[in-house]
PDB file of C-alpha atoms in Angstrom:
ATOM      1  CA  MET A   1     295.132 102.490 227.078  1.00  0.00           C
ATOM      2  CA  ARG A   2     297.457 100.316 224.934  1.00  0.00           C
ATOM      3  CA  SER A   3     297.021  97.443 227.298  1.00  0.00           C
ATOM      4  CA  THR A   4     293.283  97.772 227.113  1.00  0.00           C
ATOM      5  CA  ILE A   5     293.315  97.857 223.296  1.00  0.00           C
ATOM      6  CA  GLU A   6     295.679  94.890 223.092  1.00  0.00           C
ATOM      7  CA  LYS A   7     293.447  92.959 225.441  1.00  0.00           C
ATOM      8  CA  ALA A   8     290.403  93.798 223.321  1.00  0.00           C
ATOM      9  CA  LEU A   9     292.176  92.795 220.093  1.00  0.00           C
ATOM     10  CA  GLN A  10     293.387  89.588 221.680  1.00  0.00           C
ATOM     11  CA  LYS A  11     289.883  88.816 222.822  1.00  0.00           C
ATOM     12  CA  GLN A  12     288.567  89.549 219.324  1.00  0.00           C
ATOM     13  CA  ARG A  13     291.208  87.297 217.724  1.00  0.00           C
ATOM     14  CA  GLU A  14     290.337  84.501 220.140  1.00  0.00           C
ATOM     15  CA  ALA A  15     286.638  84.873 219.343  1.00  0.00           C
ATOM     16  CA  GLN A  16     287.322  84.808 215.597  1.00  0.00           C
ATOM     17  CA  ALA A  17     289.527  81.764 215.972  1.00  0.00           C
ATOM     18  CA  LEU A  18     286.835  79.970 217.982  1.00  0.00           C
ATOM     19  CA  LYS A  19     284.201  80.878 215.409  1.00  0.00           C
ATOM     20  CA  LYS A  20     286.423  79.649 212.595  1.00  0.00           C
ATOM     21  CA  GLN A  21     287.060  76.414 214.427  1.00  0.00           C
ATOM     22  CA  GLN A  22     283.341  75.886 214.943  1.00  0.00           C
ATOM     23  CA  SER A  23     282.606  76.601 211.286  1.00  0.00           C
ATOM     24  CA  VAL A  24     285.092  73.927 210.265  1.00  0.00           C
ATOM     25  CA  SER A  25     283.971  71.292 212.752  1.00  0.00           C
ATOM     26  CA  THR A  26     280.252  71.967 212.308  1.00  0.00           C
ATOM     27  CA  PRO A  27     279.336  72.422 208.630  1.00  0.00           C
ATOM     28  CA  PRO A  28     276.112  74.169 207.724  1.00  0.00           C
ATOM     29  CA  ASP A  29     272.875  72.140 207.761  1.00  0.00           C
ATOM     30  CA  SER A  30     272.984  71.693 204.029  1.00  0.00           C
ATOM     31  CA  ALA A  31     276.381  70.041 204.313  1.00  0.00           C
ATOM     32  CA  VAL A  32     275.659  67.918 207.350  1.00  0.00           C
ATOM     33  CA  ALA A  33     275.424  64.252 206.519  1.00  0.00           C
ATOM     34  CA  LYS A  34     272.040  63.191 207.855  1.00  0.00           C
ATOM     35  CA  PRO A  35     271.501  59.616 208.959  1.00  0.00           C
ATOM     36  CA  GLN A  36     270.194  57.394 206.154  1.00  0.00           C
ATOM     37  CA  THR A  37     266.727  55.987 206.704  1.00  0.00           C
ATOM     38  CA  GLU A  38     266.071  52.507 205.239  1.00  0.00           C
ATOM     39  CA  ARG A  39     263.758  52.756 202.255  1.00  0.00           C
ATOM     40  CA  ALA A  40     261.059  50.200 201.720  1.00  0.00           C
ATOM     41  CA  PRO A  41     261.852  48.030 198.699  1.00  0.00           C
ATOM     42  CA  VAL A  42     259.961  49.039 195.602  1.00  0.00           C
ATOM     43  CA  ALA A  43     257.787  46.221 194.315  1.00  0.00           C
ATOM     44  CA  PRO A  44     258.640  45.365 190.729  1.00  0.00           C
ATOM     45  CA  VAL A  45     256.039  46.361 188.206  1.00  0.00           C
ATOM     46  CA  ARG A  46     254.263  43.247 186.909  1.00  0.00           C
ATOM     47  CA  VAL A  47     254.579  43.239 183.156  1.00  0.00           C
ATOM     48  CA  SER A  48     251.491  41.671 181.623  1.00  0.00           C
ATOM     49  CA  GLU A  49     251.964  39.641 178.486  1.00  0.00           C
ATOM     50  CA  THR A  50     248.323  39.956 177.544  1.00  0.00           C
ATOM     51  CA  GLU A  51     248.850  41.971 174.402  1.00  0.00           C
ATOM     52  CA  PRO A  52     245.620  41.611 172.428  1.00  0.00           C
ATOM     53  CA  PHE A  53     245.364  39.121 169.605  1.00  0.00           C
ATOM     54  CA  ASP A  54     244.651  40.864 166.326  1.00  0.00           C
ATOM     55  CA  ILE A  55     242.296  38.568 164.420  1.00  0.00           C
ATOM     56  CA  ASP A  56     242.198  38.937 160.652  1.00  0.00           C
ATOM     57  CA  PHE A  57     238.450  38.654 160.062  1.00  0.00           C
ATOM     58  CA  GLN A  58     238.855  38.776 156.302  1.00  0.00           C
ATOM     59  CA  ARG A  59     241.052  35.672 156.524  1.00  0.00           C
ATOM     60  CA  LEU A  60     238.366  33.895 158.555  1.00  0.00           C
ATOM     61  CA  THR A  61     235.764  34.738 155.940  1.00  0.00           C
ATOM     62  CA  GLU A  62     238.000  33.434 153.156  1.00  0.00           C
ATOM     63  CA  ASN A  63     238.490  30.194 155.115  1.00  0.00           C
ATOM     64  CA  GLY A  64     234.757  29.664 155.525  1.00  0.00           C
ATOM     65  CA  LEU A  65     234.399  30.555 159.207  1.00  0.00           C
ATOM     66  CA  VAL A  66     231.694  32.570 160.953  1.00  0.00           C
ATOM     67  CA  THR A  67     231.895  36.287 160.220  1.00  0.00           C
ATOM     68  CA  MET A  68     231.413  39.027 162.791  1.00  0.00           C
ATOM     69  CA  ASP A  69     229.475  41.385 160.548  1.00  0.00           C
ATOM     70  CA  GLY A  70     226.123  39.763 161.254  1.00  0.00           C
ATOM     71  CA  GLY A  71     225.655  38.728 157.635  1.00  0.00           C
ATOM     72  CA  ARG A  72     223.148  36.032 156.735  1.00  0.00           C
ATOM     73  CA  THR A  73     225.634  33.619 155.228  1.00  0.00           C
ATOM     74  CA  ALA A  74     225.000  29.889 155.445  1.00  0.00           C
ATOM     75  CA  ILE A  75     227.720  29.343 158.062  1.00  0.00           C
ATOM     76  CA  ASN A  76     226.465  32.239 160.191  1.00  0.00           C
ATOM     77  CA  GLU A  77     222.886  30.960 160.149  1.00  0.00           C
ATOM     78  CA  GLU A  78     223.913  27.403 160.982  1.00  0.00           C
ATOM     79  CA  TYR A  79     225.879  28.497 164.042  1.00  0.00           C
ATOM     80  CA  ARG A  80     223.123  30.863 165.116  1.00  0.00           C
ATOM     81  CA  GLU A  81     220.877  27.824 165.338  1.00  0.00           C
ATOM     82  CA  ILE A  82     223.467  25.794 167.217  1.00  0.00           C
ATOM     83  CA  LYS A  83     224.322  28.487 169.757  1.00  0.00           C
ATOM     84  CA  ARG A  84     220.682  29.245 170.616  1.00  0.00           C
ATOM     85  CA  LYS A  85     220.284  25.837 172.259  1.00  0.00           C
ATOM     86  CA  LEU A  86     223.622  26.147 174.040  1.00  0.00           C
ATOM     87  CA  ILE A  87     222.801  29.588 175.423  1.00  0.00           C
ATOM     88  CA  LYS A  88     219.367  28.396 176.525  1.00  0.00           C
ATOM     89  CA  ASN A  89     220.953  25.451 178.339  1.00  0.00           C
ATOM     90  CA  ALA A  90     223.548  27.750 179.912  1.00  0.00           C
ATOM     91  CA  PHE A  91     221.163  30.358 181.315  1.00  0.00           C
ATOM     92  CA  GLY A  92     217.628  28.941 181.047  1.00  0.00           C
ATOM     93  CA  PRO A  93     215.663  26.582 183.331  1.00  0.00           C
ATOM     94  CA  LEU A  94     217.895  23.591 182.502  1.00  0.00           C
ATOM     95  CA  SER A  95     220.922  25.459 183.878  1.00  0.00           C
ATOM     96  CA  LYS A  96     219.692  24.794 187.432  1.00  0.00           C
ATOM     97  CA  THR A  97     220.178  21.064 186.908  1.00  0.00           C
ATOM     98  CA  LEU A  98     223.648  21.338 185.351  1.00  0.00           C
ATOM     99  CA  ASN A  99     227.010  21.865 187.013  1.00  0.00           C
ATOM    100  CA  ASN A 100     228.793  24.791 185.304  1.00  0.00           C
ATOM    101  CA  SER A 101     226.091  25.091 182.667  1.00  0.00           C
ATOM    102  CA  ASN A 102     227.941  27.949 180.968  1.00  0.00           C
ATOM    103  CA  ILE A 103     231.050  25.823 180.363  1.00  0.00           C
ATOM    104  CA  ILE A 104     230.820  23.957 177.064  1.00  0.00           C
ATOM    105  CA  MET A 105     233.387  21.401 175.962  1.00  0.00           C
ATOM    106  CA  VAL A 106     233.739  20.761 172.242  1.00  0.00           C
ATOM    107  CA  THR A 107     235.186  17.375 171.365  1.00  0.00           C
ATOM    108  CA  SER A 108     234.988  14.463 168.954  1.00  0.00           C
ATOM    109  CA  ALA A 109     235.419  10.720 169.043  1.00  0.00           C
ATOM    110  CA  ARG A 110     238.549  10.672 166.902  1.00  0.00           C
ATOM    111  CA  PRO A 111     241.031  13.267 165.588  1.00  0.00           C
ATOM    112  CA  SER A 112     240.404  15.359 162.450  1.00  0.00           C
ATOM    113  CA  GLU A 113     236.605  15.428 162.666  1.00  0.00           C
ATOM    114  CA  GLY A 114     236.373  19.217 162.911  1.00  0.00           C
ATOM    115  CA  LYS A 115     236.091  19.953 166.642  1.00  0.00           C
ATOM    116  CA  THR A 116     238.420  22.983 166.634  1.00  0.00           C
ATOM    117  CA  PHE A 117     236.646  24.411 163.587  1.00  0.00           C
ATOM    118  CA  THR A 118     233.390  24.011 165.513  1.00  0.00           C
ATOM    119  CA  ALA A 119     234.773  25.498 168.739  1.00  0.00           C
ATOM    120  CA  VAL A 120     236.128  28.568 166.951  1.00  0.00           C
ATOM    121  CA  ASN A 121     232.885  29.126 165.041  1.00  0.00           C
ATOM    122  CA  LEU A 122     230.801  28.814 168.199  1.00  0.00           C
ATOM    123  CA  ALA A 123     233.037  31.324 169.975  1.00  0.00           C
ATOM    124  CA  LEU A 124     232.798  33.787 167.098  1.00  0.00           C
ATOM    125  CA  SER A 125     229.036  33.397 166.871  1.00  0.00           C
ATOM    126  CA  ILE A 126     228.487  33.863 170.616  1.00  0.00           C
ATOM    127  CA  ALA A 127     230.821  36.889 170.578  1.00  0.00           C
ATOM    128  CA  SER A 128     228.317  38.611 168.289  1.00  0.00           C
ATOM    129  CA  GLU A 129     225.617  38.412 170.988  1.00  0.00           C
ATOM    130  CA  GLN A 130     224.549  41.724 172.510  1.00  0.00           C
ATOM    131  CA  ASP A 131     224.624  40.597 176.144  1.00  0.00           C
ATOM    132  CA  LYS A 132     227.106  37.701 176.263  1.00  0.00           C
ATOM    133  CA  THR A 133     230.878  37.399 176.392  1.00  0.00           C
ATOM    134  CA  VAL A 134     232.866  34.317 175.458  1.00  0.00           C
ATOM    135  CA  LEU A 135     236.160  32.827 176.583  1.00  0.00           C
ATOM    136  CA  LEU A 136     237.704  30.271 174.216  1.00  0.00           C
ATOM    137  CA  VAL A 137     240.141  27.914 175.942  1.00  0.00           C
ATOM    138  CA  ASP A 138     242.406  25.654 173.903  1.00  0.00           C
ATOM    139  CA  ALA A 139     242.693  22.676 176.233  1.00  0.00           C
ATOM    140  CA  ASP A 140     243.793  20.282 173.516  1.00  0.00           C
ATOM    141  CA  VAL A 141     247.234  20.331 175.083  1.00  0.00           C
ATOM    142  CA  LEU A 142     248.350  17.359 172.993  1.00  0.00           C
ATOM    143  CA  LYS A 143     247.587  18.897 169.596  1.00  0.00           C
ATOM    144  CA  PRO A 144     246.540  22.545 170.006  1.00  0.00           C
ATOM    145  CA  ASN A 145     244.987  24.121 166.935  1.00  0.00           C
ATOM    146  CA  VAL A 146     242.918  27.132 168.027  1.00  0.00           C
ATOM    147  CA  LEU A 147     245.568  29.763 167.310  1.00  0.00           C
ATOM    148  CA  ASN A 148     246.428  28.131 164.012  1.00  0.00           C
ATOM    149  CA  THR A 149     242.757  28.223 162.982  1.00  0.00           C
ATOM    150  CA  PHE A 150     242.672  31.942 163.728  1.00  0.00           C
ATOM    151  CA  GLY A 151     246.007  32.470 161.969  1.00  0.00           C
ATOM    152  CA  LEU A 152     247.622  33.732 165.188  1.00  0.00           C
ATOM    153  CA  GLU A 153     251.140  33.287 166.552  1.00  0.00           C
ATOM    154  CA  GLY A 154     251.829  30.966 169.469  1.00  0.00           C
ATOM    155  CA  ARG A 155     251.927  32.355 173.002  1.00  0.00           C
ATOM    156  CA  LYS A 156     252.091  31.099 176.563  1.00  0.00           C
ATOM    157  CA  GLY A 157     248.904  29.463 177.732  1.00  0.00           C
ATOM    158  CA  ILE A 158     247.150  27.209 180.203  1.00  0.00           C
ATOM    159  CA  VAL A 159     250.110  24.803 180.524  1.00  0.00           C
ATOM    160  CA  GLU A 160     252.497  27.587 181.585  1.00  0.00           C
ATOM    161  CA  TYR A 161     249.960  28.716 184.182  1.00  0.00           C
ATOM    162  CA  LEU A 162     249.409  25.227 185.608  1.00  0.00           C
ATOM    163  CA  THR A 163     253.161  24.550 185.837  1.00  0.00           C
ATOM    164  CA  GLY A 164     253.763  27.849 187.642  1.00  0.00           C
ATOM    165  CA  GLU A 165     255.859  29.370 184.882  1.00  0.00           C
ATOM    166  CA  VAL A 166     253.186  32.086 184.761  1.00  0.00           C
ATOM    167  CA  ASP A 167     251.845  33.251 188.125  1.00  0.00           C
ATOM    168  CA  ASP A 168     248.539  34.786 187.135  1.00  0.00           C
ATOM    169  CA  ILE A 169     245.899  33.327 184.828  1.00  0.00           C
ATOM    170  CA  ALA A 170     245.320  36.885 183.597  1.00  0.00           C
ATOM    171  CA  ASP A 171     248.728  36.745 181.919  1.00  0.00           C
ATOM    172  CA  VAL A 172     247.574  34.014 179.530  1.00  0.00           C
ATOM    173  CA  LEU A 173     244.015  35.316 179.048  1.00  0.00           C
ATOM    174  CA  TYR A 174     244.323  37.401 175.909  1.00  0.00           C
ATOM    175  CA  PRO A 175     241.797  39.973 174.709  1.00  0.00           C
ATOM    176  CA  THR A 176     241.130  40.194 170.991  1.00  0.00           C
ATOM    177  CA  ASN A 177     239.960  42.832 168.560  1.00  0.00           C
ATOM    178  CA  ALA A 178     236.535  41.191 168.856  1.00  0.00           C
ATOM    179  CA  ASP A 179     235.367  43.035 171.969  1.00  0.00           C
ATOM    180  CA  LYS A 180     233.506  40.128 173.557  1.00  0.00           C
ATOM    181  CA  LEU A 181     235.979  37.365 172.758  1.00  0.00           C
ATOM    182  CA  LYS A 182     239.007  36.358 174.832  1.00  0.00           C
ATOM    183  CA  ILE A 183     241.353  33.435 174.210  1.00  0.00           C
ATOM    184  CA  ILE A 184     243.517  31.230 176.432  1.00  0.00           C
ATOM    185  CA  PRO A 185     245.974  29.218 174.278  1.00  0.00           C
ATOM    186  CA  ALA A 186     247.139  25.736 175.182  1.00  0.00           C
ATOM    187  CA  GLY A 187     250.777  26.753 175.559  1.00  0.00           C
ATOM    188  CA  LYS A 188     253.769  24.481 175.237  1.00  0.00           C
ATOM    189  CA  SER A 189     253.707  20.684 175.341  1.00  0.00           C
ATOM    190  CA  HIS A 190     254.336  18.996 178.681  1.00  0.00           C
ATOM    191  CA  HIS A 191     254.816  15.388 179.757  1.00  0.00           C
ATOM    192  CA  SER A 192     252.404  15.651 182.725  1.00  0.00           C
ATOM    193  CA  THR A 193     249.361  17.232 181.119  1.00  0.00           C
ATOM    194  CA  THR A 194     247.016  14.622 182.604  1.00  0.00           C
ATOM    195  CA  GLU A 195     248.109  15.487 186.124  1.00  0.00           C
ATOM    196  CA  LEU A 196     248.131  19.219 185.416  1.00  0.00           C
ATOM    197  CA  LEU A 197     244.554  19.197 184.123  1.00  0.00           C
ATOM    198  CA  ALA A 198     243.438  17.042 187.066  1.00  0.00           C
ATOM    199  CA  SER A 199     245.012  19.385 189.613  1.00  0.00           C
ATOM    200  CA  ARG A 200     243.196  21.453 192.206  1.00  0.00           C
ATOM    201  CA  LYS A 201     244.649  24.528 190.515  1.00  0.00           C
ATOM    202  CA  MET A 202     242.848  23.666 187.285  1.00  0.00           C
ATOM    203  CA  HIS A 203     239.642  22.898 189.175  1.00  0.00           C
ATOM    204  CA  ASN A 204     239.739  26.280 190.932  1.00  0.00           C
ATOM    205  CA  THR A 205     240.516  28.048 187.671  1.00  0.00           C
ATOM    206  CA  VAL A 206     237.523  26.517 185.913  1.00  0.00           C
ATOM    207  CA  ASP A 207     235.280  27.434 188.859  1.00  0.00           C
ATOM    208  CA  GLU A 208     236.456  31.012 188.491  1.00  0.00           C
ATOM    209  CA  PHE A 209     235.731  30.915 184.766  1.00  0.00           C
ATOM    210  CA  ALA A 210     232.213  29.658 185.460  1.00  0.00           C
ATOM    211  CA  ASN A 211     231.251  31.989 188.270  1.00  0.00           C
ATOM    212  CA  ARG A 212     233.137  35.262 187.981  1.00  0.00           C
ATOM    213  CA  TYR A 213     231.129  36.797 185.137  1.00  0.00           C
ATOM    214  CA  PRO A 214     227.395  36.078 184.954  1.00  0.00           C
ATOM    215  CA  ASP A 215     227.241  36.801 181.212  1.00  0.00           C
ATOM    216  CA  ARG A 216     230.206  34.638 180.183  1.00  0.00           C
ATOM    217  CA  ILE A 217     230.167  31.416 178.198  1.00  0.00           C
ATOM    218  CA  VAL A 218     233.344  29.340 178.206  1.00  0.00           C
ATOM    219  CA  ILE A 219     234.097  27.198 175.149  1.00  0.00           C
ATOM    220  CA  ILE A 220     236.765  24.558 175.828  1.00  0.00           C
ATOM    221  CA  ASP A 221     238.336  22.839 172.838  1.00  0.00           C
ATOM    222  CA  THR A 222     239.369  19.451 174.225  1.00  0.00           C
ATOM    223  CA  PRO A 223     241.233  16.474 172.772  1.00  0.00           C
ATOM    224  CA  PRO A 224     239.219  13.641 171.204  1.00  0.00           C
ATOM    225  CA  LEU A 225     237.369  11.397 173.659  1.00  0.00           C
ATOM    226  CA  ILE A 226     238.599   7.947 172.704  1.00  0.00           C
ATOM    227  CA  GLY A 227     241.951   6.935 174.137  1.00  0.00           C
ATOM    228  CA  ILE A 228     242.827  10.320 175.667  1.00  0.00           C
ATOM    229  CA  ASN A 229     242.801  10.600 179.464  1.00  0.00           C
ATOM    230  CA  GLU A 230     242.898  14.402 179.434  1.00  0.00           C
ATOM    231  CA  THR A 231     239.460  14.644 177.814  1.00  0.00           C
ATOM    232  CA  ALA A 232     237.736  12.543 180.460  1.00  0.00           C
ATOM    233  CA  ILE A 233     239.220  14.848 183.102  1.00  0.00           C
ATOM    234  CA  LEU A 234     238.051  17.992 181.315  1.00  0.00           C
ATOM    235  CA  ALA A 235     234.568  16.512 180.976  1.00  0.00           C
ATOM    236  CA  ASN A 236     234.225  16.728 184.767  1.00  0.00           C
ATOM    237  CA  PHE A 237     234.390  20.533 184.553  1.00  0.00           C
ATOM    238  CA  ALA A 238     231.778  21.177 181.863  1.00  0.00           C
ATOM    239  CA  GLY A 239     228.010  21.310 182.075  1.00  0.00           C
ATOM    240  CA  GLN A 240     227.527  20.854 178.341  1.00  0.00           C
ATOM    241  CA  ALA A 241     229.284  18.848 175.655  1.00  0.00           C
ATOM    242  CA  VAL A 242     229.197  19.278 171.890  1.00  0.00           C
ATOM    243  CA  VAL A 243     230.429  16.132 170.152  1.00  0.00           C
ATOM    244  CA  VAL A 244     231.521  16.707 166.546  1.00  0.00           C
ATOM    245  CA  VAL A 245     231.068  13.766 164.194  1.00  0.00           C
ATOM    246  CA  GLU A 246     232.157  13.585 160.585  1.00  0.00           C
ATOM    247  CA  GLU A 247     229.509  12.388 158.172  1.00  0.00           C
ATOM    248  CA  GLY A 248     230.538   9.222 156.382  1.00  0.00           C
ATOM    249  CA  LYS A 249     233.536   8.665 158.659  1.00  0.00           C
ATOM    250  CA  SER A 250     232.518   8.554 162.325  1.00  0.00           C
ATOM    251  CA  LYS A 251     231.467   5.082 163.408  1.00  0.00           C
ATOM    252  CA  LEU A 252     228.331   4.654 165.474  1.00  0.00           C
ATOM    253  CA  SER A 253     230.296   2.508 167.929  1.00  0.00           C
ATOM    254  CA  ASP A 254     232.794   5.365 168.395  1.00  0.00           C
ATOM    255  CA  ILE A 255     229.981   7.830 169.033  1.00  0.00           C
ATOM    256  CA  ARG A 256     228.432   5.547 171.638  1.00  0.00           C
ATOM    257  CA  HIS A 257     231.815   5.009 173.270  1.00  0.00           C
ATOM    258  CA  SER A 258     232.357   8.773 173.347  1.00  0.00           C
ATOM    259  CA  VAL A 259     229.046   9.410 175.072  1.00  0.00           C
ATOM    260  CA  ASP A 260     229.877   6.714 177.635  1.00  0.00           C
ATOM    261  CA  ARG A 261     232.964   8.708 178.585  1.00  0.00           C
ATOM    262  CA  LEU A 262     230.880  11.806 179.337  1.00  0.00           C
ATOM    263  CA  SER A 263     228.919  12.453 182.496  1.00  0.00           C
ATOM    264  CA  SER A 264     225.271  11.440 182.372  1.00  0.00           C
ATOM    265  CA  ASN A 265     224.481  14.754 184.084  1.00  0.00           C
ATOM    266  CA  MET A 266     225.688  16.808 181.112  1.00  0.00           C
ATOM    267  CA  ALA A 267     223.593  18.258 178.318  1.00  0.00           C
ATOM    268  CA  ILE A 268     225.060  16.474 175.292  1.00  0.00           C
ATOM    269  CA  GLY A 269     224.590  17.577 171.695  1.00  0.00           C
ATOM    270  CA  PHE A 270     226.055  16.639 168.341  1.00  0.00           C
ATOM    271  CA  VAL A 271     227.270  18.581 165.324  1.00  0.00           C
ATOM    272  CA  VAL A 272     227.560  16.707 162.028  1.00  0.00           C
ATOM    273  CA  ASN A 273     230.587  18.097 160.200  1.00  0.00           C
ATOM    274  CA  LYS A 274     231.499  17.938 156.514  1.00  0.00           C
ATOM    275  CA  SER A 275     227.899  17.299 155.567  1.00  0.00           C
ATOM    276  CA  ILE A 276     226.785  18.840 152.286  1.00  0.00           C
ATOM    277  CA  VAL A 277     223.035  19.116 151.901  1.00  0.00           C
ATOM    278  CA  SER A 278     221.472  21.468 149.368  1.00  0.00           C
ATOM    279  CA  ASP A 279     218.599  23.651 150.474  1.00  0.00           C
ATOM    280  CA  PRO A 280     216.034  25.001 147.972  1.00  0.00           C
ATOM    281  CA  GLU A 281     218.314  27.946 147.221  1.00  0.00           C
ATOM    282  CA  GLY A 282     221.315  25.737 146.604  1.00  0.00           C
ATOM    283  CA  ALA A 283     223.328  26.823 149.669  1.00  0.00           C
ATOM    284  CA  GLY A 284     225.605  24.319 151.395  1.00  0.00           C
ATOM    285  CA  TYR A 285     224.531  23.079 154.808  1.00  0.00           C
ATOM    286  CA  TYR A 286     227.132  22.476 157.480  1.00  0.00           C
ATOM    287  CA  GLY A 287     225.334  20.203 159.904  1.00  0.00           C
ATOM    288  CA  TYR A 288     222.794  20.109 162.677  1.00  0.00           C
ATOM    289  CA  TYR A 289     222.649  20.078 166.441  1.00  0.00           C
ATOM    290  CA  TYR A 290     220.406  18.530 169.001  1.00  0.00           C
ATOM    291  CA  ALA A 291     220.610  18.132 172.746  1.00  0.00           C
ATOM    292  CA  GLU A 292     219.318  15.287 174.844  1.00  0.00           C
ATOM    293  CA  ASP A 293     217.370  16.636 177.779  1.00  0.00           C
ATOM    294  CA  GLN A 294     218.416  15.048 181.033  1.00  0.00           C
ATOM    295  CA  ASP A 295     215.916  13.830 183.618  1.00  0.00           C
TER     296      ASP A 295
END
């Protein structure tokens, strides 16, 4: 009997020892180190720098620019008249004969004749349209002034995009607190702006501007025409040109030379700036616009 019990106890001890050994060598599932599977790299989140520009409309009013309230001020009425012809050229029958009819360059013969003032006012006026949107591009990369006219801080712009410092044009296309107005600043100065503006990248970008949105008008503020290579390059992209001339200052020979630098296939109009003419009610008159129809 004793021998049988001892044998049973010995067998039990051996079984317990084996079980203990197994529990040490084989930890429970929760403690087992499972093979690591390689995780796919997580793509970095693209941080957009397109924080909206907050335009101070009261400041614009105080500085004599177009207002967005639809008021019948002299400046509002003058630019309503100007933009009607531009919009008609952009989307009417003439548009079929123009390349990029909805892209309008605003320029002048010489500096300081009011082209940026005109470009900003046109953009503001078109932004008040019910069924149009407007993109204002500061392409005067030599002396940018669009943001300064609005009273806005400098940001990256078209130059940073063309040099590759910014990968996506959307990162320099800034919305504003005017729902239908977006702005692309010029960006920083660069020694190769002529080559950058003449690049295929710029050409493709302008094509996208012209064709992506059927209701969009693009206003491009360019450098003056005389003596600036960049302006002649930009003229190849636009279907319309508005040439700003200063009354009493612009020479007729300069105006003729400016027109010679534009494509004969463009619709070309003129705005006379700094012209004071009294109407019967005594209101100041900014200027006038006309377009030469092309055959």
